[in-house]
Tab-separated table of C-alpha atoms and ligand atoms in Angstrom:
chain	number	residue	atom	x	y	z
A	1	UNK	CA	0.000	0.000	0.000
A	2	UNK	CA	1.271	3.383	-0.425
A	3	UNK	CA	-0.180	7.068	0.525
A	4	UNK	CA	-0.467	9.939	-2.123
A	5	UNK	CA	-0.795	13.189	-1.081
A	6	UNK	CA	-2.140	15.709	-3.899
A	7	UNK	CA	-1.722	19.408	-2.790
A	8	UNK	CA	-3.597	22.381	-3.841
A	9	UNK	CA	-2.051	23.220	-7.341
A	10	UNK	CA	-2.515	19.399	-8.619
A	11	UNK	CA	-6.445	20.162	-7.887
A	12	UNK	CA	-7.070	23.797	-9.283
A	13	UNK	CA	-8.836	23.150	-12.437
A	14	UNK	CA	-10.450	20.598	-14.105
A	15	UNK	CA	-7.352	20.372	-16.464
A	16	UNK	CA	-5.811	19.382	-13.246
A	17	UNK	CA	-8.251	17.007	-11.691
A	18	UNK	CA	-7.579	15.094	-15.141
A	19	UNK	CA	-4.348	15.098	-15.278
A	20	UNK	CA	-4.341	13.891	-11.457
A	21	UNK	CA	-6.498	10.853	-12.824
A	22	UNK	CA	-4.228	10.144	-15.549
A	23	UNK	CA	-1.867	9.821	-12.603
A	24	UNK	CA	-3.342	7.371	-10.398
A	25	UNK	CA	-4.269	5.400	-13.586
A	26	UNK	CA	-0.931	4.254	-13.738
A	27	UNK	CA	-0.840	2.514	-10.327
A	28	UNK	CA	-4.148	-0.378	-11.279
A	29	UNK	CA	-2.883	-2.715	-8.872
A	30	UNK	CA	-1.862	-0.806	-6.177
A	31	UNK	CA	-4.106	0.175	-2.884
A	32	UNK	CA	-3.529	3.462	-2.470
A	33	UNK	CA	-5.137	6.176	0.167
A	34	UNK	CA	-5.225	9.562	-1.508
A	35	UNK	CA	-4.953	12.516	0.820
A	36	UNK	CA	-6.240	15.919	-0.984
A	37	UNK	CA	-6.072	19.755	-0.096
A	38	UNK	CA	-8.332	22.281	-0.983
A	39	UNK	CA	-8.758	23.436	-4.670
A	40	UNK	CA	-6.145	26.574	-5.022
A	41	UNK	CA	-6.561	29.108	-2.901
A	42	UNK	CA	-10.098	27.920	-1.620
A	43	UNK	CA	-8.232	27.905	1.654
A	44	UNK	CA	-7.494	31.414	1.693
A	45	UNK	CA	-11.024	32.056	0.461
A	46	UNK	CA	-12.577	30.821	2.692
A	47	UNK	CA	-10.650	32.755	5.260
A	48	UNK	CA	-11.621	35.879	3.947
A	49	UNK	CA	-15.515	34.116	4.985
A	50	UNK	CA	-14.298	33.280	8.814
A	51	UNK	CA	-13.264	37.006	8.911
A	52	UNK	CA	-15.608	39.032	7.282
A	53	UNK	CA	-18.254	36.197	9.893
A	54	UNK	CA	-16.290	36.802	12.300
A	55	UNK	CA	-16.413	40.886	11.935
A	56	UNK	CA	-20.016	40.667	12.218
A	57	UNK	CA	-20.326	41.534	8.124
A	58	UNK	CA	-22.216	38.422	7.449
A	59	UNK	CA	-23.586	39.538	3.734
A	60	UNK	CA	-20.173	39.755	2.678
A	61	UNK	CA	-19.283	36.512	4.288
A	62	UNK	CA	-22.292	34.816	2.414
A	63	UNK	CA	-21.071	36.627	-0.768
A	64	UNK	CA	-17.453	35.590	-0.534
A	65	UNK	CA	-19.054	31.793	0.395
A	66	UNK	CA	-21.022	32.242	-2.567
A	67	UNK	CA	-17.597	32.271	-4.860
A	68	UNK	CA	-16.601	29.055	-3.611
A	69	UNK	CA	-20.039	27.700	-3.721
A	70	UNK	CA	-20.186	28.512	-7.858
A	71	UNK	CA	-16.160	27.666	-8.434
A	72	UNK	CA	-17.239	24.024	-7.051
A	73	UNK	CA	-20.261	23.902	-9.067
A	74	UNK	CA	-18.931	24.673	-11.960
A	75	UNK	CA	-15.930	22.430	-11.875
A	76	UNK	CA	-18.419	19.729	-11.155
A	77	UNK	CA	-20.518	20.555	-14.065
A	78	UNK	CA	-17.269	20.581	-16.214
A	79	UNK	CA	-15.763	17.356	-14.771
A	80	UNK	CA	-18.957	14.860	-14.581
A	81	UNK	CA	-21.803	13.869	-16.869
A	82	UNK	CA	-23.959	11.249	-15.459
A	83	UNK	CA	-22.944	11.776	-11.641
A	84	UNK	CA	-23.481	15.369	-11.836
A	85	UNK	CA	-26.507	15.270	-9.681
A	86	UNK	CA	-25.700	12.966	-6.906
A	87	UNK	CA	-22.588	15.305	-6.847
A	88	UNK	CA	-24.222	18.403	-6.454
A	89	UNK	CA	-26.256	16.777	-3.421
A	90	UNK	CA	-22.755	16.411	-1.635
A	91	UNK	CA	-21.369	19.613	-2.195
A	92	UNK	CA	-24.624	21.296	-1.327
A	93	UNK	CA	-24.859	19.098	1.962
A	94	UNK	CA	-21.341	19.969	2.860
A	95	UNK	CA	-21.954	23.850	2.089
A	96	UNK	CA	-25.193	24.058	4.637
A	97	UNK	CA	-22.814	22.990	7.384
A	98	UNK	CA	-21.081	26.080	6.451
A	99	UNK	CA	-24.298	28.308	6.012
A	100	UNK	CA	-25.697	27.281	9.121
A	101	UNK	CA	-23.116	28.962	10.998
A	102	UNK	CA	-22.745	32.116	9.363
A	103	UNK	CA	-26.312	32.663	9.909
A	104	UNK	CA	-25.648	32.936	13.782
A	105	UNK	CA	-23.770	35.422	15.376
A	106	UNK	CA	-20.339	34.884	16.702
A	107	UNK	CA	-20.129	33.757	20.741
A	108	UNK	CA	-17.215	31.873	20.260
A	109	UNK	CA	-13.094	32.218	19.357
A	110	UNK	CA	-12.295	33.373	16.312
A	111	UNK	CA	-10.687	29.870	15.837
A	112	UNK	CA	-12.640	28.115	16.107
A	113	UNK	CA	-15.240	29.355	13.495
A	114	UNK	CA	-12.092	29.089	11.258
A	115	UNK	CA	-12.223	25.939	11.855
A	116	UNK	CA	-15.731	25.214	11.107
A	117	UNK	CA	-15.731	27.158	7.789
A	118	UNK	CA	-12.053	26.404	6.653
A	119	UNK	CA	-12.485	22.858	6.883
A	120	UNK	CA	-15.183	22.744	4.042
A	121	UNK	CA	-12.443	23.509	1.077
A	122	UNK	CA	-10.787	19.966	1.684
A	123	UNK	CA	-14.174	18.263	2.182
A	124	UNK	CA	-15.607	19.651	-1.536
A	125	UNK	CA	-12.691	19.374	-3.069
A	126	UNK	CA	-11.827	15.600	-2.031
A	127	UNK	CA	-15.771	15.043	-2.645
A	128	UNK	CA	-15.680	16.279	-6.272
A	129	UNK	CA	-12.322	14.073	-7.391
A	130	UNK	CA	-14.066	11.245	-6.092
A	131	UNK	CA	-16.790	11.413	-8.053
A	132	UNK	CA	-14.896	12.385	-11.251
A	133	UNK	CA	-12.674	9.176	-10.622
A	134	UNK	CA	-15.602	7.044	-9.919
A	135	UNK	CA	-16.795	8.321	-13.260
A	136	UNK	CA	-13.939	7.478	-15.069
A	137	UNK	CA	-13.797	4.465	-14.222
A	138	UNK	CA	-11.363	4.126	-11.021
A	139	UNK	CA	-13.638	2.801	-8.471
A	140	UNK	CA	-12.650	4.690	-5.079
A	141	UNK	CA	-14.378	5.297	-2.012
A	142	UNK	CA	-14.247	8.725	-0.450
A	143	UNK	CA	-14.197	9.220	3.552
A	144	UNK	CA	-14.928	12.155	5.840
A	145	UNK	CA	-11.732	12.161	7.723
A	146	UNK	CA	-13.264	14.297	10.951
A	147	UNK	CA	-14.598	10.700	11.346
A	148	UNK	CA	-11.235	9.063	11.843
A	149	UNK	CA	-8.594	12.240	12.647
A	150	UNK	CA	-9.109	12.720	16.637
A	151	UNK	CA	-7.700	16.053	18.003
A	152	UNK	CA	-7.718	18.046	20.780
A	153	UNK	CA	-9.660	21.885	20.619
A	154	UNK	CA	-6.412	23.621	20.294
A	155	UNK	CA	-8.676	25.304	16.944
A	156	UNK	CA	-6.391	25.704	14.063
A	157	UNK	CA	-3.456	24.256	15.196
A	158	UNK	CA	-5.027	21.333	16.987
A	159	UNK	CA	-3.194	18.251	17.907
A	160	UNK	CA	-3.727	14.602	16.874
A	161	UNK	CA	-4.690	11.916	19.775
A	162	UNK	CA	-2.836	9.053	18.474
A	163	UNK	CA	-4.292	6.283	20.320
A	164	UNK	CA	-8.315	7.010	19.238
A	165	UNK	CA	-6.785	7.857	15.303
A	166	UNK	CA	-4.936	4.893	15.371
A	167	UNK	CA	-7.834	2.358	16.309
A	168	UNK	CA	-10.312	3.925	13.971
A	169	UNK	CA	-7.461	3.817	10.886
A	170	UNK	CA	-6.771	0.400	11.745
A	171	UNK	CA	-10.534	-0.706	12.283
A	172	UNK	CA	-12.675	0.951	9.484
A	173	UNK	CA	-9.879	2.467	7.151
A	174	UNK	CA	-7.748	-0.432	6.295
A	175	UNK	CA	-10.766	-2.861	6.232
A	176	UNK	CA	-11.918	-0.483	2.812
A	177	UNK	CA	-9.183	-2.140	1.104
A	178	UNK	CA	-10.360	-4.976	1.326
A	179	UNK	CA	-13.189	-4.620	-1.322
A	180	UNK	CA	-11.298	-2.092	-2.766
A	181	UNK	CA	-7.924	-0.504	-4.367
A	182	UNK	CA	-8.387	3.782	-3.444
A	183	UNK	CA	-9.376	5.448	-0.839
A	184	UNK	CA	-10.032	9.422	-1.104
A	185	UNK	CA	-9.911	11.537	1.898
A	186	UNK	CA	-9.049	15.181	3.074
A	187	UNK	CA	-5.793	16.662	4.275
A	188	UNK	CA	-5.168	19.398	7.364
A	189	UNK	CA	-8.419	18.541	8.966
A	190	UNK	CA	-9.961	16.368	11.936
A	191	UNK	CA	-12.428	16.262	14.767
A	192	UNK	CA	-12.853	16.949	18.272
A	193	UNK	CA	-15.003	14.022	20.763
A	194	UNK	CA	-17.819	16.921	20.557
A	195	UNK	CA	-17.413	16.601	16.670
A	196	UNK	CA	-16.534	19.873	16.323
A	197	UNK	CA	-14.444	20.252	12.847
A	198	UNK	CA	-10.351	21.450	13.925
A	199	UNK	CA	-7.598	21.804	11.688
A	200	UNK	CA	-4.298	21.153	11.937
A	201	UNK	CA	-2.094	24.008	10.915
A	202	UNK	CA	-1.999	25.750	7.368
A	203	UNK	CA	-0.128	23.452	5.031
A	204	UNK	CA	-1.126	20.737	7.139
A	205	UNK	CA	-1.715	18.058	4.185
A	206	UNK	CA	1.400	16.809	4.359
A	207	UNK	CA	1.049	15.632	8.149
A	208	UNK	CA	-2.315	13.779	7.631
A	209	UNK	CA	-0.692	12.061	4.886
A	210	UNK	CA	2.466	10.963	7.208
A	211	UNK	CA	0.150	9.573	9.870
A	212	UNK	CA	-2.391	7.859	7.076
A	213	UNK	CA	1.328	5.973	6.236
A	214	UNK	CA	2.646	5.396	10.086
A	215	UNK	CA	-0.455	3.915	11.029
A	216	UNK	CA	-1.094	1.562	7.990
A	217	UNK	CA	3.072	1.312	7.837
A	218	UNK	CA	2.014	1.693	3.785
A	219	UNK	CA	5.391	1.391	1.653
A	220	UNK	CA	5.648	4.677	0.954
A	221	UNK	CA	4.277	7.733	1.201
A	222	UNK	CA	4.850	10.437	-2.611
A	223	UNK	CA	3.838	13.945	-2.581
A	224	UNK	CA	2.622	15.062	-5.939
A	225	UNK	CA	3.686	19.248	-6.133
A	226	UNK	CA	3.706	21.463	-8.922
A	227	UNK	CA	7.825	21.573	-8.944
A	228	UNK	CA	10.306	18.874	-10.353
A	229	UNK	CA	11.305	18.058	-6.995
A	230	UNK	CA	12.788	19.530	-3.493
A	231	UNK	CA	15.683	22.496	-4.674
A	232	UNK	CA	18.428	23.459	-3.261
A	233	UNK	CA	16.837	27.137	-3.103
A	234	UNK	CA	13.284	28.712	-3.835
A	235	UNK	CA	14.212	28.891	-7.694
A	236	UNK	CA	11.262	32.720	-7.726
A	237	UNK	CA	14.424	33.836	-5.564
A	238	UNK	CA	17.558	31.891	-6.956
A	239	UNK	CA	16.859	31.189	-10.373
A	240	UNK	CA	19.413	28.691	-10.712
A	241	UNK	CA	18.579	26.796	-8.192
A	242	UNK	CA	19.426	22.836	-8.852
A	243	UNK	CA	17.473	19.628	-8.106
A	244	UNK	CA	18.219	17.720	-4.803
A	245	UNK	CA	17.644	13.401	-5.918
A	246	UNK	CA	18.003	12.218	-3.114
A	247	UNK	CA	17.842	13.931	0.613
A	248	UNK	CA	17.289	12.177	4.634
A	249	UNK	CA	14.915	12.858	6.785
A	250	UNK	CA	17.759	14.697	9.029
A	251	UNK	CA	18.721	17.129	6.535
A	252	UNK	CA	14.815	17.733	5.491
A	253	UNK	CA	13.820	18.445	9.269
A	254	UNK	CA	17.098	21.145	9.423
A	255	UNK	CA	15.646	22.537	5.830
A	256	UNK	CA	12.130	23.071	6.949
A	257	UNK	CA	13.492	24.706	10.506
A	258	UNK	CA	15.384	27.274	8.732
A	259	UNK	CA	11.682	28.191	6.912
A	260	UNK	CA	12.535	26.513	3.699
A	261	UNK	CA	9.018	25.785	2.150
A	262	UNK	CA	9.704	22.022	0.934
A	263	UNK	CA	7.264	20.001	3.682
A	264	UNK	CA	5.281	20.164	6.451
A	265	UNK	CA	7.399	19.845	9.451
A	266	UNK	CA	5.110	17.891	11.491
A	267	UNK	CA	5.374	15.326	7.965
A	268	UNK	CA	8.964	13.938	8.903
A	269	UNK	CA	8.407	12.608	12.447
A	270	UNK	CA	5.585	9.967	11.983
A	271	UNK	CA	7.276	8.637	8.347
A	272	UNK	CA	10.809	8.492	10.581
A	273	UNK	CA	9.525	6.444	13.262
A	274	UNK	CA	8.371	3.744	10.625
A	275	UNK	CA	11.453	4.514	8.538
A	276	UNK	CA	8.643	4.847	5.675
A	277	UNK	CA	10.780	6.513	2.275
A	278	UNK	CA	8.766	9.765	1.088
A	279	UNK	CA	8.934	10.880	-2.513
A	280	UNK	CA	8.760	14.585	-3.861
A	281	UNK	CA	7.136	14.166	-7.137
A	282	UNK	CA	6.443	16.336	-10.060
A	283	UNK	CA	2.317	16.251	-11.284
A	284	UNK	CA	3.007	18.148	-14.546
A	285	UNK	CA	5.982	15.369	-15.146
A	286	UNK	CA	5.351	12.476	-13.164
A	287	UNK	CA	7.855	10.506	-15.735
A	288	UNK	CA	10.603	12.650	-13.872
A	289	UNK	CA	12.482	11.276	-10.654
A	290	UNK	CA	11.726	14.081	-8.361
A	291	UNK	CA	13.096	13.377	-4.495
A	292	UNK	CA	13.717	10.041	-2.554
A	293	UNK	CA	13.871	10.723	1.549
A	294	UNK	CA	14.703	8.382	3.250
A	295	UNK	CA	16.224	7.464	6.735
A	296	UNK	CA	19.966	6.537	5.251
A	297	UNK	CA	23.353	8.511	5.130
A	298	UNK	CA	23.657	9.943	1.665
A	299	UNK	CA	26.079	8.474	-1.050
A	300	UNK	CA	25.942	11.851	-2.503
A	301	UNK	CA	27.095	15.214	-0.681
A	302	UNK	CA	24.545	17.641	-0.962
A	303	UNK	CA	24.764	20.683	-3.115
A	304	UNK	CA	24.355	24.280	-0.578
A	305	UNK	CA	21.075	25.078	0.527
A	306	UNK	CA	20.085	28.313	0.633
A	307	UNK	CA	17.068	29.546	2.792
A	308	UNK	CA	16.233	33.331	2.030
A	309	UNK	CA	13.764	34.617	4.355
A	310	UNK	CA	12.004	37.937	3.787
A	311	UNK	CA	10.081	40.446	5.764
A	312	UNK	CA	11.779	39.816	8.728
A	313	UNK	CA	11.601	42.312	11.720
A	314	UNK	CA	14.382	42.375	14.664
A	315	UNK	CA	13.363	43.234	18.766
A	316	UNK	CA	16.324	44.873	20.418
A	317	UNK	CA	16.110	44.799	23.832
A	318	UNK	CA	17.675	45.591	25.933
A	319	UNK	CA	17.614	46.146	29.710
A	320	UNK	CA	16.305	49.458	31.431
A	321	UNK	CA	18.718	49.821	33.820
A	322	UNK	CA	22.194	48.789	32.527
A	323	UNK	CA	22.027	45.821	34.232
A	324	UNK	CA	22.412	41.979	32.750
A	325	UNK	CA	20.431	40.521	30.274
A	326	UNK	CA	20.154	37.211	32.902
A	327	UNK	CA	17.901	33.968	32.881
A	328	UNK	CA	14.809	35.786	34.647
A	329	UNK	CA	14.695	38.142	31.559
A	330	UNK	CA	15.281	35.540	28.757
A	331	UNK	CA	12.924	33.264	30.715
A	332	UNK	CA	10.416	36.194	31.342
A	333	UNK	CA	10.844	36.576	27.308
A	334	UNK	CA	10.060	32.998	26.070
A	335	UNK	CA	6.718	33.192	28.427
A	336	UNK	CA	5.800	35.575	26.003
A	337	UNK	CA	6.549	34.185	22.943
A	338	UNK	CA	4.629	31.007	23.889
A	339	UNK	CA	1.760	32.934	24.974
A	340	UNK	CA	1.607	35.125	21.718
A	341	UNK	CA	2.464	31.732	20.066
A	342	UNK	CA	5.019	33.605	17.714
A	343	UNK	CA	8.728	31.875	17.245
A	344	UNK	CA	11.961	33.515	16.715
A	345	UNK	CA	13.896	32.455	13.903
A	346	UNK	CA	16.874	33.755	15.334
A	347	UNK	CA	18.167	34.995	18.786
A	348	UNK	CA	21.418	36.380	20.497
A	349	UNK	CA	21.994	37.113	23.751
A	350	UNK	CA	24.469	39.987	24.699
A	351	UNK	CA	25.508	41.989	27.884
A	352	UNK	CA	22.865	44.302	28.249
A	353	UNK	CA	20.696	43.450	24.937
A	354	UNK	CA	18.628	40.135	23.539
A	355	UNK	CA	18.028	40.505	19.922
A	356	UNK	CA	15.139	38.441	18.637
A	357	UNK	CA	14.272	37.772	14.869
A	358	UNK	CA	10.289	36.996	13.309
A	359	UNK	CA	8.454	36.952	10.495
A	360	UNK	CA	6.782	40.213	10.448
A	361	UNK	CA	3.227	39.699	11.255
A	362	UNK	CA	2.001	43.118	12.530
A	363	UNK	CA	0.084	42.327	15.201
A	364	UNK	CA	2.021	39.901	17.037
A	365	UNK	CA	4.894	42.097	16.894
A	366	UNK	CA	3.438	45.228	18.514
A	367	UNK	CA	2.002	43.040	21.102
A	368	UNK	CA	5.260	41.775	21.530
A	369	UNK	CA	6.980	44.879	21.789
A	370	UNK	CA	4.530	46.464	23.748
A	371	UNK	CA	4.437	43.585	26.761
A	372	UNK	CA	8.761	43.629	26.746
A	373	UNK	CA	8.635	47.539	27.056
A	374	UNK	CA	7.573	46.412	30.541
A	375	UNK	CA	10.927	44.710	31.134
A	376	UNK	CA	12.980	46.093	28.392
A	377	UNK	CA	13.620	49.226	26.199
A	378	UNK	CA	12.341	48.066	22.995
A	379	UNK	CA	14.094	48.701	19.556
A	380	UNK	CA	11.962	47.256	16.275
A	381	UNK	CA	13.687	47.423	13.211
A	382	UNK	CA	11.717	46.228	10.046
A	383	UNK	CA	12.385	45.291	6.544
A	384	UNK	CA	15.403	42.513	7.397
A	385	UNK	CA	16.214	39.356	5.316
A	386	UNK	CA	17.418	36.635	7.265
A	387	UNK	CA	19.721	34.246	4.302
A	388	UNK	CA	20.591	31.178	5.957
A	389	UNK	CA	23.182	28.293	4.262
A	390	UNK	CA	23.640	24.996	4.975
A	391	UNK	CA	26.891	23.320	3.515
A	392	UNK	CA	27.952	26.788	3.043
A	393	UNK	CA	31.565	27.497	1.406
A	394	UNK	CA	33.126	30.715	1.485
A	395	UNK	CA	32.371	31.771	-1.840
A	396	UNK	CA	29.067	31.255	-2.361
A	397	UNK	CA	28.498	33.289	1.329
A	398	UNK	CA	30.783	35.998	0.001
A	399	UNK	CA	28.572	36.125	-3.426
A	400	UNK	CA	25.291	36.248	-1.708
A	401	UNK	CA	26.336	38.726	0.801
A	402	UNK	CA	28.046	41.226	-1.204
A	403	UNK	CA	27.172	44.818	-1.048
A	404	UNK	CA	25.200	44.014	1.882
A	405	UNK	CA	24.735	45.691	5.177
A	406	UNK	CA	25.542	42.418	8.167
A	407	UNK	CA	23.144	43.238	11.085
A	408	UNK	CA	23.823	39.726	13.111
A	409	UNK	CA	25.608	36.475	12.045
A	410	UNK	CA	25.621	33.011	13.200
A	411	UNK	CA	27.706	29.907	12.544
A	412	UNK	CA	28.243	26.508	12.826
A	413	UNK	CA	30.485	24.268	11.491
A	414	UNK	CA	27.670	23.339	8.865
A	415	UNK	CA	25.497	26.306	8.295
A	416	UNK	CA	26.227	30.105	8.642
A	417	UNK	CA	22.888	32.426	9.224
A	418	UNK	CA	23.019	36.296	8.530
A	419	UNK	CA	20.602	38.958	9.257
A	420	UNK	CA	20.661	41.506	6.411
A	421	UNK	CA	19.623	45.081	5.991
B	501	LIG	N1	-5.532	23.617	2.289
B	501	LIG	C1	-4.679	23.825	3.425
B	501	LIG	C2	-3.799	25.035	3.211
B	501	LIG	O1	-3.852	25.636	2.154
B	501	LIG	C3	-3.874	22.633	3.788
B	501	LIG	C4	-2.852	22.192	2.772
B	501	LIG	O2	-2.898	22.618	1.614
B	501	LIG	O3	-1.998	21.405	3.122
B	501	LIG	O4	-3.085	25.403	4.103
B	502	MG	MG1	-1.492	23.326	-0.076
């Protein structure tokens, strides 16, 4: 058995929905469990519906539901003849859970109608591939996941209870395959014991498809993307940026820690305890090799990896009084990044100053910065690249770097990290 995981881009058109059963068509005697995001940007669409809900502007969040409502439709109209109908009935059944809600008026988080409404995307989207494969011919049977995927309420970043996910995988998911070779179910989403809908983190696709292959210890698990395979850099910022064949789960978990955008991070951890091989694969060229991680040492050394990461903001502070930056400060600080749930990318810790790096998401950041002002004078400096390399040699540092204005830097023996102005 193996798991495929088919991310947003391999299901944005109709085009694509064919070309993803042209895909699967060449697998007839495998059993495979298909894990699907949303259409496109559906996520993000939908959103824009939990907000404008959420703001209390619930004709606009009907109207911006209504977009997703017709871009379903319509692909369903385009992709199916004779099941047309009885596909209509599920995407209309799955949209009233959606409707319901936005007809009441907020009482709750903000996360957790997120939740509620953001979850729909994967649902439709899953719902209408079935039926288009079904129609073509290649007999699947589609599953809500929220029945099998436990989680806490942690809303939109909720967290998977093994044991109850495990049992109901193993008792009513891998009995399916008995009578049957596919399975089609949704990414990034799951269910509380009250059966309230949760999700598990944006991008979160790849981790339902890592625990679909721990707990049915499948062969394999491939994710189909839009690129040839994992590069060495994000080729929109380096365009020469090369192919990486072959990579271990080691180096992949260091990658996606630096904020390289290659996998989930949560995907590595279930596939490594099972020592299951995943495979980056192209779905415009599925004939190409794409990636092979796996759990090995490499035969190959790898080529630099570059991680450029943009929009960054840097928190000087730095103590009132002159005195020591100590562990009751730094341990004061962390408090509040865990309760603001924001993570530095970078920190370093002087005499009298702790400089802190993050992605600059407004909010958080003046939150941030106005809490530490309690402790700390507060410096915020915006509009900082952080370029971090891994099997960095001189040269290529000096090249990238050159010209450039060095706020911070940090090395290793393996990878360098510098904050740029
Ligand atoms: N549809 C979700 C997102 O866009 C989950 C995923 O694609 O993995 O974040
Ligand atoms: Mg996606």
């Amino acid at each position: 058995m193996k798991v495929f995981k088919f991310g947003g881009a391999s299901v944005n058109s109709v085009e694509r929905i064919k070309n993803l059963a042209k895909i699967v068509k060449q697998y007839p005697d495998e059993k495979l469990l298909i894990v699907i995001s949303a259409m496109g940007k559906t996520t993000n669409a939908l959103e824009k519906v939990a907000e404008a809900f959420y703001e209390g502007k619930k004709e606009e969040a009907l109207r911006l539901f209504e977009q997703v409502k017709q871009q379903h439709l319509t692909s369903a109209k385009n992709l199916l003849t004779v099941d047309y109908f009885p596909c209509a009935v599920h995407l209309k059944n799955l949209f009233t859970e959606a409707e319901w809600l936005v007809h009441d008026k907020p009482v709750r988080d903000f996360d957790y109608y997120y939740d509620q409404v953001v979850c729909i995307g994967e649902l439709l989207s899953t719902a209408l591939v079935s039926f288009y494969l079904n129609e073509a011919g290649i007999v699947n049977k589609w599953i809500d996941v929220r029945d099998i995927i436990r989680t806490d309420d942690n809303f939109r970043d909720a967290n998977i209870d093994w044991e109850f996910t495990k049992t109901k995988i193993q008792g009513t998911v891998a009995p399916l395959f008995n009578d049957l070779n596919i399975v089609i179910t949704q990414g990034f989403i799951g269910s509380t014991d009250e059966n309230e809908s949760t999700t598990l983190g944006r991008e979160g696709s790849d981790y339902t498809a890592a625990v679909f292959a721990n707990i049915l210890n499948t062969e394999s698990l491939t994710i189909w993307k839009d690129v040839q395979s994992v590069m060495n850099a994000d080729p929109k910022q380096f365009p020469d940026a090369e192919p990486i064949p072959e990579l271990n789960y080691n180096e992949v978990i260091e990658m996606a820690y630096y904020g390289a955008q290659v996998i989930h991070p949560k995907t590595i951890k279930p596939l490594h305890n099972k020592n299951i091989p995943l495979f980056v694969k192209c779905f415009l060229e599925p004939t190409l090799p794409g990636t092979l991680i796996h759990n090995q040492a490499l035969k190959k050394q790898l080529p630099a990896i570059i991680v450029l990461k943009e929009k960054q903001v840097m928190l000087e502070l730095s103590s009132k009084d002159f005195s020591f930056v100590g562990e009751h400060h730094v341990s004061h600080l962390y408090h509040l990044f865990e309760k603001l749930k924001i993570k530095p990318n970078l920190t370093q810790n002087g005499a009298i100053s702790f400089l802190s790096v993050f992605d600059d998401r407004v909010e958080k950041i003046e939150k941030l910065a106005l809490e530490a002002s309690e402790l700390f004078d507060v410096k915020v400096i915006k509009d900082l690249s952080l370029l971090t390399i891994r099997h960095f040699n001189k040269q290529l540092f000096e090249k990238l770097t050159e010209g450039k204005k060095i706020l911070l830097r940090q090395q290793t023996p393996d990878t360098i990290q510098v904050l740029i102005q």
